CSV table of C-alpha atoms in Angstrom, one decimal:
chain,number,residue,atom,x,y,z
A,93,MET,CA,-0.1,14.2,-4.7
A,94,SER,CA,-3.5,15.9,-4.5
A,95,SER,CA,-6.6,13.8,-5.5
A,96,ARG,CA,-8.3,17.1,-6.2
A,97,LYS,CA,-5.7,17.9,-8.8
A,98,ILE,CA,-6.4,14.5,-10.4
A,99,ALA,CA,-10.1,15.2,-10.5
A,100,GLU,CA,-9.5,18.6,-12.1
A,101,LEU,CA,-7.3,17.1,-14.8
A,102,GLN,CA,-9.9,14.4,-15.5
A,103,THR,CA,-12.6,17.0,-15.7
A,104,ARG,CA,-10.6,19.0,-18.2
A,105,SER,CA,-10.2,15.9,-20.3
A,106,ASP,CA,-14.0,15.2,-20.2
A,107,ASP,CA,-14.7,18.9,-21.1
A,108,ALA,CA,-12.3,18.6,-24.0
A,109,VAL,CA,-14.1,15.6,-25.4
A,110,ARG,CA,-17.5,17.3,-25.0
A,111,SER,CA,-16.4,20.4,-26.9
A,112,ALA,CA,-15.8,18.2,-29.9
A,113,PRO,CA,-13.6,20.6,-32.0
A,114,ALA,CA,-13.6,20.2,-35.7
A,115,ASP,CA,-9.9,19.4,-35.6
A,116,LEU,CA,-9.8,15.9,-34.3
A,117,GLY,CA,-6.0,16.0,-34.2
A,118,LEU,CA,-6.2,19.0,-31.9
A,119,LEU,CA,-8.7,17.0,-29.7
A,120,GLU,CA,-6.3,14.1,-29.5
A,121,ARG,CA,-3.4,16.3,-28.6
A,122,ARG,CA,-5.5,18.0,-25.8
A,123,VAL,CA,-6.5,14.6,-24.3
A,124,ALA,CA,-2.9,13.3,-24.6
A,125,LEU,CA,-1.6,16.4,-22.8
A,126,THR,CA,-4.1,16.0,-20.0
A,127,ARG,CA,-3.2,12.3,-19.6
A,128,ALA,CA,0.5,13.2,-19.6
A,129,LYS,CA,0.0,15.7,-16.8
A,130,LEU,CA,-2.0,13.1,-14.8
A,131,ALA,CA,0.8,10.5,-15.4
A,132,GLY,CA,3.4,13.0,-14.2
A,133,LEU,CA,1.5,13.6,-10.9
A,134,LEU,CA,1.1,9.9,-10.3
A,135,ASP,CA,4.8,9.3,-11.0
A,136,GLN,CA,5.7,10.9,-7.7
A,137,PRO,CA,7.2,8.2,-5.3
A,138,ILE,CA,4.5,6.9,-3.1
A,139,GLN,CA,6.5,7.8,0.0
A,140,GLU,CA,6.3,11.5,-1.1
A,141,ARG,CA,2.5,11.5,-1.5
A,142,ALA,CA,0.7,12.9,1.6
A,143,ALA,CA,-2.7,11.4,1.6
A,144,PRO,CA,-5.3,14.1,2.1
A,145,ASP,CA,-7.3,13.8,5.4
A,146,GLY,CA,-10.5,13.5,3.3
A,147,LEU,CA,-9.1,10.5,1.4
A,148,ARG,CA,-8.2,8.7,4.6
A,149,LEU,CA,-11.6,9.4,6.1
A,150,ALA,CA,-13.3,8.2,3.0
A,151,ALA,CA,-11.2,5.0,2.9
A,152,THR,CA,-11.7,4.3,6.6
A,153,ALA,CA,-15.4,4.8,6.3
A,154,ALA,CA,-15.7,2.5,3.3
A,155,ASP,CA,-13.6,-0.1,5.1
A,156,GLU,CA,-15.8,0.0,8.2
A,157,GLU,CA,-19.0,-0.1,6.2
A,158,HIS,CA,-17.8,-3.2,4.3
A,159,ALA,CA,-16.3,-5.0,7.3
A,160,HIS,CA,-16.9,-8.5,6.1
A,161,PRO,CA,-14.5,-11.2,4.7
A,162,SER,CA,-13.7,-11.0,1.0
A,163,ASP,CA,-11.2,-12.4,-1.5
A,164,PRO,CA,-8.5,-9.8,-2.1
A,165,SER,CA,-6.9,-11.6,-5.1
A,166,PRO,CA,-8.4,-9.3,-7.8
A,167,LEU,CA,-6.6,-6.3,-6.4
A,168,TRP,CA,-3.3,-8.1,-6.7
A,169,GLN,CA,-4.0,-8.9,-10.3
A,170,ASP,CA,-5.0,-5.3,-10.9
A,171,LEU,CA,-1.7,-4.1,-9.4
A,172,VAL,CA,0.4,-6.7,-11.3
A,173,ASN,CA,-1.3,-5.8,-14.6
A,174,ALA,CA,-1.1,-2.1,-14.1
A,175,ARG,CA,-4.9,-1.6,-13.8
A,176,ALA,CA,-4.3,-0.1,-10.3
A,177,GLN,CA,-1.5,1.8,-8.7
A,178,LEU,CA,-0.5,2.0,-5.0
A,179,TYR,CA,-1.5,5.5,-3.8
A,180,THR,CA,-0.8,5.6,-0.1
A,181,ASP,CA,-0.7,3.5,3.1
A,182,TRP,CA,-0.8,4.1,6.8
A,183,HIS,CA,-1.4,2.5,10.2
A,184,GLY,CA,-4.6,3.4,12.1
A,185,SER,CA,-5.3,2.7,15.7
A,186,THR,CA,-6.2,-1.0,15.1
A,187,ARG,CA,-5.7,-1.6,11.4
A,188,SER,CA,-3.2,-1.1,8.6
A,189,TYR,CA,-4.4,0.3,5.4
A,190,VAL,CA,-3.3,0.4,1.7
A,191,VAL,CA,-5.2,2.5,-0.8
A,192,ALA,CA,-4.8,1.9,-4.6
A,193,LEU,CA,-5.9,4.2,-7.4
A,194,MET,CA,-7.9,2.3,-10.0
A,195,HIS,CA,-7.1,3.0,-13.7
A,196,GLY,CA,-9.9,0.8,-15.2
A,197,GLY,CA,-9.7,-2.4,-17.2
A,198,GLY,CA,-7.9,-3.3,-20.3
A,199,GLY,CA,-4.4,-2.6,-19.1
A,200,SER,CA,-4.9,1.2,-19.1
A,201,GLY,CA,-2.8,1.8,-16.1
A,202,ILE,CA,0.0,4.4,-16.0
A,203,LYS,CA,2.6,2.1,-14.5
A,204,ARG,CA,3.8,-0.8,-16.7
A,205,PRO,CA,2.6,-4.4,-16.1
A,206,LEU,CA,5.0,-6.7,-14.4
A,207,GLY,CA,6.6,-9.4,-16.5
A,208,ALA,CA,6.0,-13.1,-15.7
A,209,SER,CA,9.5,-13.6,-14.2
A,210,GLU,CA,9.3,-10.4,-12.2
A,211,THR,CA,6.0,-11.4,-10.8
A,212,THR,CA,7.2,-14.9,-9.9
A,213,ILE,CA,10.3,-13.6,-8.1
A,214,LEU,CA,8.4,-10.8,-6.3
A,215,VAL,CA,5.7,-13.2,-5.0
A,216,ARG,CA,8.3,-15.7,-3.9
A,217,VAL,CA,10.3,-13.1,-2.0
A,218,LEU,CA,7.1,-11.6,-0.4
A,219,CYS,CA,6.2,-15.0,0.7
A,220,GLY,CA,9.5,-15.2,2.7
A,221,THR,CA,11.8,-17.1,0.3
A,222,GLN,CA,15.3,-15.7,0.1
A,223,GLN,CA,16.4,-14.3,-3.2
A,224,LYS,CA,19.3,-16.8,-3.5
A,225,ALA,CA,16.9,-19.7,-3.1
A,226,VAL,CA,14.5,-18.2,-5.7
A,227,ALA,CA,17.4,-17.8,-8.2
A,228,CYS,CA,18.4,-21.4,-7.6
A,229,ASP,CA,14.9,-22.7,-8.1
A,230,LEU,CA,14.5,-20.7,-11.3
A,231,ASN,CA,18.0,-21.6,-12.5
A,232,ILE,CA,19.1,-18.0,-12.9
A,233,ALA,CA,22.0,-15.9,-11.5
A,234,HIS,CA,21.4,-14.3,-8.1
A,235,SER,CA,22.2,-10.9,-9.6
A,236,THR,CA,19.5,-11.5,-12.3
A,237,ALA,CA,16.9,-12.4,-9.6
A,238,SER,CA,17.9,-9.4,-7.6
A,239,LYS,CA,17.6,-7.0,-10.6
A,240,ARG,CA,14.2,-8.4,-11.6
A,241,HIS,CA,13.0,-8.1,-8.0
A,242,ALA,CA,14.1,-4.5,-7.9
A,243,LEU,CA,12.3,-3.8,-11.2
A,244,ALA,CA,9.1,-5.3,-9.8
A,245,LEU,CA,9.3,-3.2,-6.7
A,246,GLY,CA,9.9,-0.1,-8.8
A,247,ALA,CA,6.9,-0.9,-11.0
A,248,LEU,CA,4.8,-1.2,-7.9
A,249,ASP,CA,6.3,2.0,-6.5
A,250,ILE,CA,7.6,0.5,-3.3
A,251,ARG,CA,11.3,1.2,-3.7
A,252,ARG,CA,13.6,2.3,-0.8
A,253,ARG,CA,11.2,1.2,1.9
A,254,ALA,CA,9.4,-1.8,3.4
A,255,ALA,CA,6.4,-3.1,1.5
A,256,PRO,CA,3.2,-2.1,3.3
A,257,LEU,CA,1.8,-4.9,5.5
A,258,PRO,CA,-1.5,-5.3,3.7
A,259,LEU,CA,0.3,-5.6,0.3
A,260,VAL,CA,2.5,-8.4,1.6
A,261,VAL,CA,-0.6,-10.2,2.9
A,262,LEU,CA,-2.2,-9.6,-0.5
A,263,ALA,CA,0.7,-11.2,-2.3
A,264,GLN,CA,0.9,-14.2,0.1
A,265,HIS,CA,-2.9,-14.8,-0.4
A,266,ALA,CA,-2.6,-14.6,-4.2
A,267,ALA,CA,0.2,-17.2,-4.0
A,268,GLY,CA,-1.9,-19.5,-1.9
A,269,ALA,CA,0.5,-19.4,1.0
A,270,ILE,CA,-2.3,-18.1,3.3
A,271,HIS,CA,-6.0,-17.9,3.1
A,272,ALA,CA,-6.5,-14.2,4.0
A,273,THR,CA,-10.2,-13.8,3.5
A,274,TRP,CA,-10.1,-12.0,6.8
A,275,ALA,CA,-8.6,-9.0,5.0
A,276,ARG,CA,-11.1,-6.3,4.2
A,277,LEU,CA,-11.3,-5.0,0.7
A,278,CYS,CA,-13.7,-2.5,-1.0
A,279,LEU,CA,-14.0,0.1,-3.7
A,280,PHE,CA,-14.9,3.7,-3.0
A,281,GLU,CA,-15.0,7.0,-4.8
A,282,TYR,CA,-13.2,10.2,-3.8
A,283,GLN,CA,-13.3,13.4,-5.7
A,284,GLY,CA,-14.3,11.7,-8.9
A,285,CYS,CA,-11.6,9.0,-8.8
A,286,SER,CA,-12.1,5.3,-8.0
A,287,PHE,CA,-10.0,3.8,-5.3
A,288,THR,CA,-9.7,0.4,-3.5
A,289,VAL,CA,-8.8,0.1,0.2
A,290,ILE,CA,-7.5,-3.1,1.7
A,291,SER,CA,-6.9,-3.4,5.4
A,292,VAL,CA,-5.7,-6.0,7.9
A,293,SER,CA,-5.6,-5.9,11.7
A,294,ARG,CA,-2.4,-4.6,13.3
A,295,PRO,CA,-0.4,-7.5,14.8
A,296,ARG,CA,-1.6,-8.8,18.1
A,297,ILE,CA,0.8,-11.3,19.4
A,298,PRO,CA,-0.5,-13.4,22.3
A,299,HIS,CA,1.4,-14.1,25.5
A,300,GLU,CA,1.5,-17.9,24.7
A,301,SER,CA,3.7,-17.1,21.6
A,302,ARG,CA,6.9,-17.9,23.7
A,303,LEU,CA,8.1,-14.3,23.0
A,304,THR,CA,8.8,-12.0,25.9
A,305,ALA,CA,6.9,-8.8,26.2
A,306,SER,CA,9.7,-6.8,24.7
A,307,GLU,CA,10.0,-9.3,21.9
A,308,ARG,CA,6.3,-9.1,21.2
A,309,ASP,CA,6.5,-5.3,20.8
A,310,VAL,CA,9.6,-5.5,18.6
A,311,ALA,CA,8.1,-8.2,16.5
A,312,ALA,CA,4.8,-6.3,16.0
A,313,ARG,CA,6.7,-3.2,14.9
A,314,PHE,CA,9.0,-5.1,12.6
A,315,ILE,CA,6.0,-6.9,11.0
A,316,GLU,CA,4.4,-3.5,10.4
A,317,GLY,CA,7.5,-2.4,8.5
A,318,GLY,CA,9.5,-0.6,11.1
A,319,SER,CA,13.3,-0.5,10.6
A,320,ARG,CA,15.7,-1.4,13.4
A,321,TRP,CA,16.3,2.4,13.7
A,322,ASP,CA,12.6,3.2,13.8
A,323,ILE,CA,12.0,0.5,16.5
A,324,ALA,CA,15.0,1.6,18.5
A,325,ARG,CA,13.8,5.2,18.5
A,326,ALA,CA,10.2,4.2,19.4
A,327,ARG,CA,11.5,2.0,22.3
A,328,SER,CA,14.2,4.5,23.5
A,329,THR,CA,16.9,1.8,23.0
A,330,SER,CA,19.8,1.1,20.7
A,331,GLU,CA,19.7,-0.5,17.2
A,332,GLN,CA,22.1,-3.2,18.6
A,333,THR,CA,19.5,-4.1,21.2
A,334,VAL,CA,16.8,-4.3,18.6
A,335,SER,CA,19.0,-6.5,16.4
A,336,CYS,CA,19.6,-8.9,19.3
A,337,GLN,CA,15.9,-9.0,20.0
A,338,LEU,CA,15.1,-9.8,16.4
A,339,ARG,CA,17.7,-12.6,16.3
A,340,GLY,CA,15.9,-14.0,19.4
A,341,ILE,CA,12.5,-13.7,17.7
A,342,PHE,CA,13.8,-15.4,14.5
A,343,ALA,CA,15.3,-18.2,16.6
A,344,LYS,CA,12.1,-18.9,18.6
A,345,LEU,CA,9.9,-18.7,15.5
A,346,GLN,CA,12.4,-20.5,13.3
A,347,LEU,CA,12.3,-18.0,10.5
A,348,SER,CA,14.3,-15.2,8.9
A,349,GLY,CA,13.3,-11.9,7.5
A,350,ARG,CA,10.2,-9.7,7.7
A,351,ASN,CA,8.2,-11.4,4.9
A,352,ALA,CA,8.6,-14.8,6.6
A,353,ALA,CA,7.5,-13.2,9.9
A,354,ILE,CA,4.4,-11.8,8.2
A,355,LEU,CA,3.6,-15.2,6.8
A,356,ARG,CA,4.0,-16.8,10.2
A,357,ALA,CA,1.9,-14.1,11.9
A,358,ALA,CA,-0.9,-14.6,9.3
A,359,GLN,CA,-0.8,-18.4,9.8
A,360,LEU,CA,-0.9,-18.0,13.6
A,361,GLY,CA,-3.8,-15.6,13.5
A,362,TRP,CA,-2.0,-12.6,14.7
A,363,LEU,CA,-3.4,-10.4,11.9
A,364,GLN,CA,-7.0,-11.3,12.3
């Protein structure tokens, strides 16, 4: 999606308001049409949106200029309440970034807000709890928990792929599972639109972690969201080998799953 296109649509909307036609009904229809076009652009799956180089440069510059600890919790609330929408994410040379497009206050977001149950299930899963255990704790069927979890992911636009690393850290911080004030968060403007960028350091696993060199590399790639196939291709090995290495990592760290691995990495300082 082009941020320039968004800015153009917003400018058209402002121009329509300034022209103040006598027919207020016509004005309302023009504004509604502009908002509908904007909503249609934003409804593209996040994985299909190529972030413009200018946006990445603006986000990176803002992140570096505000390189101090901050509480990222407000961004999670904005996402859950549809006041912000995930726009793009990427890995830089040393940090992982997520950029969200801000829609303003008052629940004016284009995506729908998450329900209370959806939010609870999503946060629990992103904190590393298995869906079956969440369903048991909430006294609901596993299929119900799975459906609500999928709906929550869809509302946040992270279907069919791993949740971006900074987003998982954000959810874990909001839940109180970690104290991620080492994450960097700041607002910035790009082509007339307001964005928020949140970044965390890419995983740096120390030698004393009890993991072998190969396991450290696999663990770092896995934490960042790489699939077994992605990791196998990057390491010129087989998926079976990667699966065996991940089982060894899970056994040594006494955990299961990527979200639990992210939680442990954050607790051990591997993301600072």
